[in-house]
Amino acid sequence: MNSGRLKGVSLYIPFHKPYITEEEICGVVDSLRSGWLTMGPKTLRFEEAFARYTGAAHAVSVNSCTAALHMALKAIGLAEGDEAIVPAVTFTATAEVLSYFKAVPVFAEVEARTHNMNALNLERHITPRTRAILPVHFAGQPCDMDEIRELARRYRLFVIEDAAHSLPAVYRENRIGGTGDMTCFSFYATKTLAAGEGGMVTTGNPEWAGRMRTLRLHGISNDAWKRYSRGGSWYYEVMEPGWKYNMTDIQAALGLAQLGKVDWMRDMRAEIAGRYTDAFRHDEELIVPYVKPDRESAWHLYVLKLNLDMLRIGRDRFISEMEERGVGASVHFIPLYRQPYYRDAYGCQAKDYPVSEWIYERVLSLPIYPGMMREDVDAVIEVIKYLIKKFRR
Ligand SMILES: *Cc1c(COP(=O)(O)O)cnc(C)c1O
């Protein structure tokens, strides 16, 4: 009998695998041999290449996207008691950074089809205390940025984009990161450019960029990183209390190698996404991802939804049935109002977020990464087809 699993494919198909080649390995080894381990010449080259790639005037590297968001909020002068609007469906980092300032995260409902926050559902949360909007381009699909920016202009709010999923993504001919106030990227191990850990802020504002370059290294004057090299000076000035958020040249070596193939890697993921969607679009038990026509997703995630009316099991059981058949899956995300901290600190309730709840009950993220073998994609499809047939209502 069909076990729901093809023969001759990987024993276990993980949810994610980074795409690391000799190029990344040689880049890291080159940094090790050079004797320059922390922030240095490669970090600067990576920043320049990243700014060029996204079309931003300035790119400031840091050691995570969380650090990037923190510095961006510092640069706009966020203060205690201020409010910022974030989508209810995101990773905790997007909202967590607000608590660093004793500012208040206000969760906005998201769209059922894209899982993105839009101008309509965030406008009702704007109060006299609102200072910023933090849109997340969910799974790599850009939000309706023209409408969000128009709203921000009207209410004089800053827009800080959480682009942890959206390198590279395009919104109405513009690459994410090339326009807007500030955009924050992640180079965490599972993201679309993997440096182990790392992050970047892009901006068109030279003052913010300069301030963030100081903040990321203890608040000391800009060229302090080269104080131990020939031509560097021992003298530096502390301008304000900053943080230890700098990137290292080892990470930048990975970043430079990965940036060179970031478009190719995106095409590989888009191809896998296309094969999943072709396979599932006619199955009534499933709801395939929807991308609006005027934009391109980075396809960081492939988020499938179960049509629970057609199935006898829920999402949790569905994922364990997949795992039993050797296919890894994940859930993005547990809505933040459900997390004990946010629920208790801000008194938010699931009943105020019917769409996010509807999404949360149904979503699962399938394996999608550049090195994924064709046979493994087929095996994932096979397992899902088998499961929807087995558990059809
Ligand atoms: C991964 C992620 C982050 C945090 O990125 P780090 O580089 O790990 O700090 C922030 N926001 C979203 C939406 C993420 O998925």
Short mmCIF file of C-alpha atoms and ligand atoms in Angstrom, two decimals:
data_model
loop_
_atom_site.label_atom_id
_atom_site.label_comp_id
_atom_site.label_asym_id
_atom_site.label_seq_id
_atom_site.Cartn_x
_atom_site.Cartn_y
_atom_site.Cartn_z
CA MET A 1 0.00 0.00 0.00
CA ASN A 2 1.07 3.57 -0.63
CA SER A 3 2.80 4.88 2.48
CA GLY A 4 2.49 8.44 1.28
CA ARG A 5 6.23 8.62 0.63
CA LEU A 6 8.19 8.15 -2.61
CA LYS A 7 11.21 5.85 -2.66
CA GLY A 8 14.73 7.03 -3.47
CA VAL A 9 14.59 10.48 -1.92
CA SER A 10 16.17 11.96 1.21
CA LEU A 11 15.31 10.03 4.36
CA TYR A 12 14.28 13.24 6.06
CA ILE A 13 13.52 16.47 4.23
CA PRO A 14 14.31 19.27 6.66
CA PHE A 15 12.24 22.43 6.81
CA HIS A 16 15.33 24.47 5.92
CA LYS A 17 18.93 24.03 4.80
CA PRO A 18 21.30 26.97 4.12
CA TYR A 19 22.94 27.06 0.69
CA ILE A 20 26.69 27.13 1.41
CA THR A 21 29.28 26.54 -1.32
CA GLU A 22 33.08 26.64 -1.60
CA GLU A 23 32.75 30.36 -2.23
CA GLU A 24 31.37 31.03 1.27
CA ILE A 25 33.91 28.64 2.82
CA CYS A 26 36.85 30.29 1.00
CA GLY A 27 35.59 33.74 1.95
CA VAL A 28 35.56 32.83 5.64
CA VAL A 29 38.96 31.11 5.44
CA ASP A 30 40.35 34.20 3.69
CA SER A 31 39.14 36.35 6.59
CA LEU A 32 40.68 33.97 9.12
CA ARG A 33 44.02 34.00 7.28
CA SER A 34 43.96 37.78 6.93
CA GLY A 35 44.03 38.15 10.70
CA TRP A 36 41.11 40.60 10.63
CA LEU A 37 38.24 38.85 12.40
CA THR A 38 35.80 41.53 13.50
CA MET A 39 34.32 44.54 11.67
CA GLY A 40 36.78 45.73 9.04
CA PRO A 41 37.34 46.03 5.29
CA LYS A 42 34.96 43.20 4.31
CA THR A 43 32.15 44.61 6.43
CA LEU A 44 32.49 47.93 4.61
CA ARG A 45 32.55 46.17 1.23
CA PHE A 46 29.44 44.22 2.17
CA GLU A 47 27.63 47.41 3.18
CA GLU A 48 28.54 49.08 -0.13
CA ALA A 49 27.47 46.05 -2.15
CA PHE A 50 24.22 45.80 -0.19
CA ALA A 51 23.38 49.48 -0.69
CA ARG A 52 24.06 49.11 -4.42
CA TYR A 53 21.94 45.97 -4.63
CA THR A 54 18.89 47.40 -2.84
CA GLY A 55 19.26 50.86 -4.36
CA ALA A 56 19.58 52.54 -0.96
CA ALA A 57 21.87 55.52 -0.34
CA HIS A 58 23.14 54.03 2.94
CA ALA A 59 23.43 50.54 4.41
CA VAL A 60 24.53 50.07 8.03
CA SER A 61 25.45 46.53 9.07
CA VAL A 62 24.77 45.05 12.50
CA ASN A 63 24.74 41.62 14.16
CA SER A 64 20.99 40.94 13.80
CA CYS A 65 17.73 42.30 12.41
CA THR A 66 16.61 42.78 15.99
CA ALA A 67 19.59 45.13 16.51
CA ALA A 68 18.72 46.85 13.23
CA LEU A 69 15.14 47.50 14.39
CA HIS A 70 16.39 48.70 17.78
CA MET A 71 18.80 51.21 16.21
CA ALA A 72 16.24 52.42 13.67
CA LEU A 73 13.79 53.18 16.48
CA LYS A 74 16.55 54.99 18.41
CA ALA A 75 17.37 57.04 15.31
CA ILE A 76 13.79 58.31 15.00
CA GLY A 77 13.83 59.20 18.69
CA LEU A 78 11.26 56.72 19.99
CA ALA A 79 10.54 57.38 23.68
CA GLU A 80 8.80 55.88 26.66
CA GLY A 81 5.01 55.77 26.27
CA ASP A 82 5.11 56.10 22.48
CA GLU A 83 3.08 53.63 20.47
CA ALA A 84 4.04 51.77 17.31
CA ILE A 85 1.80 49.59 15.16
CA VAL A 86 2.99 46.10 14.26
CA PRO A 87 1.14 43.22 12.60
CA ALA A 88 -0.38 40.62 14.92
CA VAL A 89 1.21 37.87 12.83
CA THR A 90 4.98 38.25 13.07
CA PHE A 91 8.03 37.09 15.00
CA THR A 92 8.41 38.51 18.50
CA ALA A 93 11.47 40.59 17.49
CA THR A 94 9.26 43.09 15.61
CA ALA A 95 7.41 44.00 18.82
CA GLU A 96 10.10 43.14 21.38
CA VAL A 97 12.30 46.07 20.33
CA LEU A 98 9.55 48.50 21.39
CA SER A 99 9.77 47.25 24.97
CA TYR A 100 13.47 48.31 24.98
CA PHE A 101 12.12 51.90 25.01
CA LYS A 102 9.15 51.20 27.28
CA ALA A 103 7.11 52.00 24.17
CA VAL A 104 3.89 50.15 23.41
CA PRO A 105 3.38 47.66 20.57
CA VAL A 106 -0.13 47.89 19.14
CA PHE A 107 -1.13 44.85 17.09
CA ALA A 108 -3.00 45.28 13.83
CA GLU A 109 -5.07 42.60 12.12
CA VAL A 110 -3.67 41.17 8.87
CA GLU A 111 -5.19 40.28 5.49
CA ALA A 112 -6.55 36.75 5.10
CA ARG A 113 -4.89 36.20 1.71
CA THR A 114 -1.43 37.76 2.15
CA HIS A 115 -1.05 37.74 5.97
CA ASN A 116 0.17 41.33 5.64
CA MET A 117 -0.96 44.37 7.60
CA ASN A 118 -2.58 47.02 5.37
CA ALA A 119 -3.44 50.71 5.63
CA LEU A 120 -7.09 50.01 6.42
CA ASN A 121 -6.52 47.71 9.37
CA LEU A 122 -3.72 49.77 10.86
CA GLU A 123 -5.40 53.19 10.60
CA ARG A 124 -7.94 52.33 13.32
CA HIS A 125 -5.06 51.90 15.80
CA ILE A 126 -3.55 55.36 15.24
CA THR A 127 -3.73 57.57 18.34
CA PRO A 128 -2.03 60.85 19.31
CA ARG A 129 0.73 58.67 20.87
CA THR A 130 1.51 56.72 17.70
CA ARG A 131 5.02 57.42 16.38
CA ALA A 132 5.81 54.61 13.97
CA ILE A 133 4.46 51.84 11.78
CA LEU A 134 6.45 48.61 11.46
CA PRO A 135 5.16 46.68 8.44
CA VAL A 136 6.43 43.12 8.00
CA HIS A 137 6.60 41.80 4.43
CA PHE A 138 5.25 38.39 5.38
CA ALA A 139 6.97 35.37 3.81
CA GLY A 140 8.71 37.80 1.42
CA GLN A 141 5.64 39.46 -0.12
CA PRO A 142 5.78 43.28 0.15
CA CYS A 143 2.94 45.08 1.95
CA ASP A 144 0.87 47.77 0.15
CA MET A 145 3.62 50.32 0.79
CA ASP A 146 2.14 53.23 -1.22
CA GLU A 147 -1.01 53.19 0.91
CA ILE A 148 0.93 52.69 4.16
CA ARG A 149 3.35 55.54 3.35
CA GLU A 150 0.47 57.82 2.38
CA LEU A 151 -1.15 57.12 5.74
CA ALA A 152 2.17 57.74 7.51
CA ARG A 153 2.54 61.09 5.72
CA ARG A 154 -0.97 62.10 6.72
CA TYR A 155 -0.43 61.30 10.41
CA ARG A 156 3.31 62.21 10.45
CA LEU A 157 4.51 58.74 11.39
CA PHE A 158 7.78 56.99 10.63
CA VAL A 159 7.70 53.75 8.66
CA ILE A 160 10.31 51.19 9.66
CA GLU A 161 10.04 48.09 7.51
CA ASP A 162 10.82 44.68 8.95
CA ALA A 163 12.27 43.10 5.81
CA ALA A 164 13.60 39.98 7.54
CA HIS A 165 11.76 37.89 4.91
CA SER A 166 12.04 40.09 1.86
CA LEU A 167 15.50 40.01 0.32
CA PRO A 168 15.05 40.25 -2.59
CA ALA A 169 11.48 41.45 -3.10
CA VAL A 170 10.01 44.02 -5.47
CA TYR A 171 7.10 46.40 -4.94
CA ARG A 172 5.88 48.35 -7.99
CA GLU A 173 9.29 48.24 -9.72
CA ASN A 174 11.25 49.12 -6.55
CA ARG A 175 13.33 46.69 -4.58
CA ILE A 176 12.45 46.52 -0.89
CA GLY A 177 15.10 48.51 0.99
CA GLY A 178 15.67 51.04 -1.78
CA THR A 179 12.87 53.43 -0.82
CA GLY A 180 11.21 54.53 2.39
CA ASP A 181 12.43 55.73 5.79
CA MET A 182 14.33 52.71 7.06
CA THR A 183 14.34 49.03 6.18
CA CYS A 184 15.75 46.26 8.39
CA PHE A 185 17.08 42.95 7.05
CA SER A 186 18.07 39.69 8.74
CA PHE A 187 20.97 37.39 7.85
CA TYR A 188 20.03 34.76 10.43
CA ALA A 189 20.88 31.16 9.46
CA THR A 190 17.44 30.37 8.01
CA LYS A 191 16.90 33.63 6.13
CA THR A 192 17.32 34.23 2.39
CA LEU A 193 20.86 35.58 2.86
CA ALA A 194 22.49 33.53 5.59
CA ALA A 195 25.53 34.79 7.49
CA GLY A 196 24.82 32.73 10.61
CA GLU A 197 23.75 35.89 12.37
CA GLY A 198 23.63 39.43 10.99
CA GLY A 199 21.45 42.32 9.97
CA MET A 200 21.37 45.55 7.96
CA VAL A 201 19.48 48.85 8.00
CA THR A 202 19.08 50.70 4.71
CA THR A 203 18.02 54.33 4.57
CA GLY A 204 18.15 57.39 2.36
CA ASN A 205 18.73 59.66 5.35
CA PRO A 206 22.45 60.44 5.93
CA GLU A 207 21.88 61.68 9.49
CA TRP A 208 20.14 58.51 10.59
CA ALA A 209 22.84 56.42 8.87
CA GLY A 210 25.63 58.32 10.64
CA ARG A 211 23.91 58.06 14.01
CA MET A 212 23.42 54.32 13.58
CA ARG A 213 27.09 53.83 12.60
CA THR A 214 28.01 55.39 15.92
CA LEU A 215 25.34 53.56 17.94
CA ARG A 216 26.31 50.10 16.72
CA LEU A 217 29.81 50.41 18.23
CA HIS A 218 29.43 51.78 21.77
CA GLY A 219 28.48 55.24 20.52
CA ILE A 220 32.10 55.97 19.64
CA SER A 221 33.13 58.09 16.68
CA ASN A 222 32.83 56.50 13.27
CA ASP A 223 36.25 55.19 12.31
CA ALA A 224 37.04 53.67 15.69
CA TRP A 225 36.92 50.14 14.25
CA LYS A 226 40.28 50.75 12.57
CA ARG A 227 42.05 52.18 15.59
CA TYR A 228 44.29 49.08 15.80
CA SER A 229 45.39 49.15 12.17
CA ARG A 230 48.13 51.10 10.44
CA GLY A 231 47.00 54.65 9.88
CA GLY A 232 44.29 54.29 12.51
CA SER A 233 44.38 56.49 15.56
CA TRP A 234 44.16 55.46 19.22
CA TYR A 235 42.03 58.52 19.85
CA TYR A 236 38.23 58.27 19.84
CA GLU A 237 35.28 60.02 21.36
CA VAL A 238 32.20 58.55 22.99
CA MET A 239 29.23 60.52 21.66
CA GLU A 240 26.48 58.67 23.55
CA PRO A 241 25.90 55.27 25.12
CA GLY A 242 25.56 52.91 22.18
CA TRP A 243 25.54 49.14 21.87
CA LYS A 244 27.82 46.28 20.80
CA TYR A 245 25.89 45.55 17.62
CA ASN A 246 28.63 45.51 14.96
CA MET A 247 28.94 42.83 12.29
CA THR A 248 32.20 40.86 11.94
CA ASP A 249 34.32 40.39 8.80
CA ILE A 250 33.66 36.64 9.10
CA GLN A 251 29.93 37.28 8.75
CA ALA A 252 30.57 39.84 5.99
CA ALA A 253 32.59 37.22 4.07
CA LEU A 254 29.53 34.97 4.12
CA GLY A 255 27.32 37.94 3.27
CA LEU A 256 29.39 38.96 0.23
CA ALA A 257 29.41 35.42 -1.16
CA GLN A 258 25.66 35.03 -0.57
CA LEU A 259 24.75 38.44 -2.01
CA GLY A 260 26.31 37.41 -5.32
CA LYS A 261 23.78 34.58 -5.66
CA VAL A 262 20.80 36.17 -3.95
CA ASP A 263 18.83 36.50 -7.22
CA TRP A 264 19.62 32.97 -8.32
CA MET A 265 18.63 31.62 -4.89
CA ARG A 266 15.36 33.58 -5.12
CA ASP A 267 14.65 32.06 -8.55
CA MET A 268 15.26 28.57 -7.13
CA ARG A 269 12.74 29.21 -4.31
CA ALA A 270 10.24 30.77 -6.73
CA GLU A 271 10.48 27.66 -8.89
CA ILE A 272 9.79 25.39 -5.91
CA ALA A 273 6.89 27.64 -4.88
CA GLY A 274 5.51 27.40 -8.42
CA ARG A 275 5.67 23.61 -8.34
CA TYR A 276 3.89 23.44 -4.99
CA THR A 277 1.18 25.82 -6.17
CA ASP A 278 0.68 23.95 -9.46
CA ALA A 279 0.34 20.72 -7.50
CA PHE A 280 -2.08 22.02 -4.85
CA ARG A 281 -4.16 24.77 -6.48
CA HIS A 282 -7.01 22.42 -7.41
CA ASP A 283 -7.17 20.56 -4.10
CA GLU A 284 -10.20 21.74 -2.14
CA GLU A 285 -8.52 20.73 1.13
CA LEU A 286 -5.75 23.29 0.62
CA ILE A 287 -5.39 27.05 0.18
CA VAL A 288 -2.24 28.05 -1.73
CA PRO A 289 -0.37 31.34 -1.09
CA TYR A 290 -1.53 34.44 -2.96
CA VAL A 291 0.86 37.12 -4.26
CA LYS A 292 -0.60 40.43 -5.49
CA PRO A 293 0.11 41.18 -9.17
CA ASP A 294 2.17 44.38 -8.74
CA ARG A 295 4.93 42.80 -6.64
CA GLU A 296 7.41 39.96 -6.40
CA SER A 297 7.86 37.85 -3.31
CA ALA A 298 11.27 36.74 -2.05
CA TRP A 299 9.61 33.38 -1.30
CA HIS A 300 11.39 33.10 2.03
CA LEU A 301 8.49 30.89 3.14
CA TYR A 302 5.89 28.80 1.35
CA VAL A 303 2.87 29.05 3.65
CA LEU A 304 0.07 26.65 2.84
CA LYS A 305 -3.33 26.80 4.57
CA LEU A 306 -5.56 23.82 5.33
CA ASN A 307 -9.23 24.08 4.46
CA LEU A 308 -10.41 22.65 7.79
CA ASP A 309 -14.00 22.23 6.53
CA MET A 310 -12.72 19.51 4.21
CA LEU A 311 -10.46 17.66 6.66
CA ARG A 312 -10.98 15.48 9.71
CA ILE A 313 -7.73 16.61 11.39
CA GLY A 314 -6.35 19.98 12.38
CA ARG A 315 -3.04 21.64 11.54
CA ASP A 316 -1.08 20.29 14.54
CA ARG A 317 -1.94 16.70 13.71
CA PHE A 318 -1.28 17.38 10.02
CA ILE A 319 2.26 18.52 10.81
CA SER A 320 2.99 15.47 12.99
CA GLU A 321 1.68 13.21 10.21
CA MET A 322 4.12 14.97 7.84
CA GLU A 323 6.99 14.57 10.31
CA GLU A 324 6.20 10.84 10.65
CA ARG A 325 6.65 10.57 6.89
CA GLY A 326 9.97 12.39 6.94
CA VAL A 327 8.90 15.89 5.92
CA GLY A 328 9.77 18.85 8.15
CA ALA A 329 7.29 21.72 8.50
CA SER A 330 6.85 24.78 10.67
CA VAL A 331 4.30 27.44 11.65
CA HIS A 332 4.76 31.16 10.94
CA PHE A 333 3.71 32.59 13.30
CA ILE A 334 1.97 32.08 16.61
CA PRO A 335 0.17 35.48 16.72
CA LEU A 336 1.80 37.78 19.25
CA TYR A 337 -1.43 38.52 21.19
CA ARG A 338 -1.42 34.79 22.07
CA GLN A 339 2.02 34.96 23.70
CA PRO A 340 1.92 35.12 27.52
CA TYR A 341 4.10 38.25 27.69
CA TYR A 342 2.11 40.42 25.28
CA ARG A 343 -1.22 39.03 26.46
CA ASP A 344 -0.47 39.91 30.09
CA ALA A 345 1.43 43.16 29.54
CA TYR A 346 -1.00 44.72 27.06
CA GLY A 347 -4.22 42.82 27.71
CA CYS A 348 -4.70 41.83 24.09
CA GLN A 349 -7.23 39.16 23.26
CA ALA A 350 -7.65 36.64 20.48
CA LYS A 351 -11.30 37.65 19.96
CA ASP A 352 -10.12 41.00 18.57
CA TYR A 353 -8.20 39.26 15.78
CA PRO A 354 -10.59 36.91 13.97
CA VAL A 355 -8.59 36.92 10.72
CA SER A 356 -5.24 36.23 12.42
CA GLU A 357 -6.94 33.43 14.39
CA TRP A 358 -8.40 31.99 11.19
CA ILE A 359 -4.93 32.05 9.63
CA TYR A 360 -3.17 30.63 12.69
CA GLU A 361 -5.43 27.57 12.83
CA ARG A 362 -4.69 26.70 9.22
CA VAL A 363 -1.08 27.58 8.34
CA LEU A 364 1.92 25.39 7.84
CA SER A 365 5.20 26.26 6.14
CA LEU A 366 6.68 23.74 3.69
CA PRO A 367 10.39 23.13 2.98
CA ILE A 368 11.71 25.67 0.43
CA TYR A 369 15.43 26.33 -0.11
CA PRO A 370 17.75 26.68 -3.11
CA GLY A 371 19.58 23.34 -2.73
CA MET A 372 16.34 21.36 -2.41
CA MET A 373 16.35 18.42 -4.82
CA ARG A 374 13.54 18.02 -7.37
CA GLU A 375 12.80 14.58 -5.97
CA ASP A 376 12.43 16.05 -2.50
CA VAL A 377 9.89 18.61 -3.73
CA ASP A 378 7.98 15.74 -5.36
CA ALA A 379 8.14 13.79 -2.10
CA VAL A 380 6.68 16.72 -0.12
CA ILE A 381 3.86 16.98 -2.68
CA GLU A 382 3.28 13.23 -2.52
CA VAL A 383 3.05 13.21 1.28
CA ILE A 384 0.60 16.12 1.36
CA LYS A 385 -1.58 14.60 -1.37
CA TYR A 386 -1.60 11.34 0.56
CA LEU A 387 -2.56 13.06 3.82
CA ILE A 388 -5.42 15.13 2.39
CA LYS A 389 -6.83 11.98 0.82
CA LYS A 390 -6.45 9.95 4.00
CA PHE A 391 -8.02 12.59 6.23
CA ARG A 392 -10.63 13.97 3.84
CA ARG A 393 -13.94 14.59 5.58
C1 LIG B 1 13.90 36.43 11.81
C2 LIG B 1 13.03 37.60 12.03
C3 LIG B 1 13.46 38.72 12.76
C4 LIG B 1 14.71 38.73 13.57
O1 LIG B 1 15.88 38.58 12.85
P1 LIG B 1 17.25 38.36 13.64
O2 LIG B 1 18.29 38.62 12.61
O3 LIG B 1 17.26 36.93 14.11
O4 LIG B 1 17.30 39.32 14.77
C5 LIG B 1 12.64 39.84 12.80
N1 LIG B 1 11.44 39.85 12.18
C6 LIG B 1 10.97 38.79 11.49
C7 LIG B 1 9.64 38.89 10.81
C8 LIG B 1 11.74 37.62 11.41
O5 LIG B 1 11.26 36.56 10.75
#
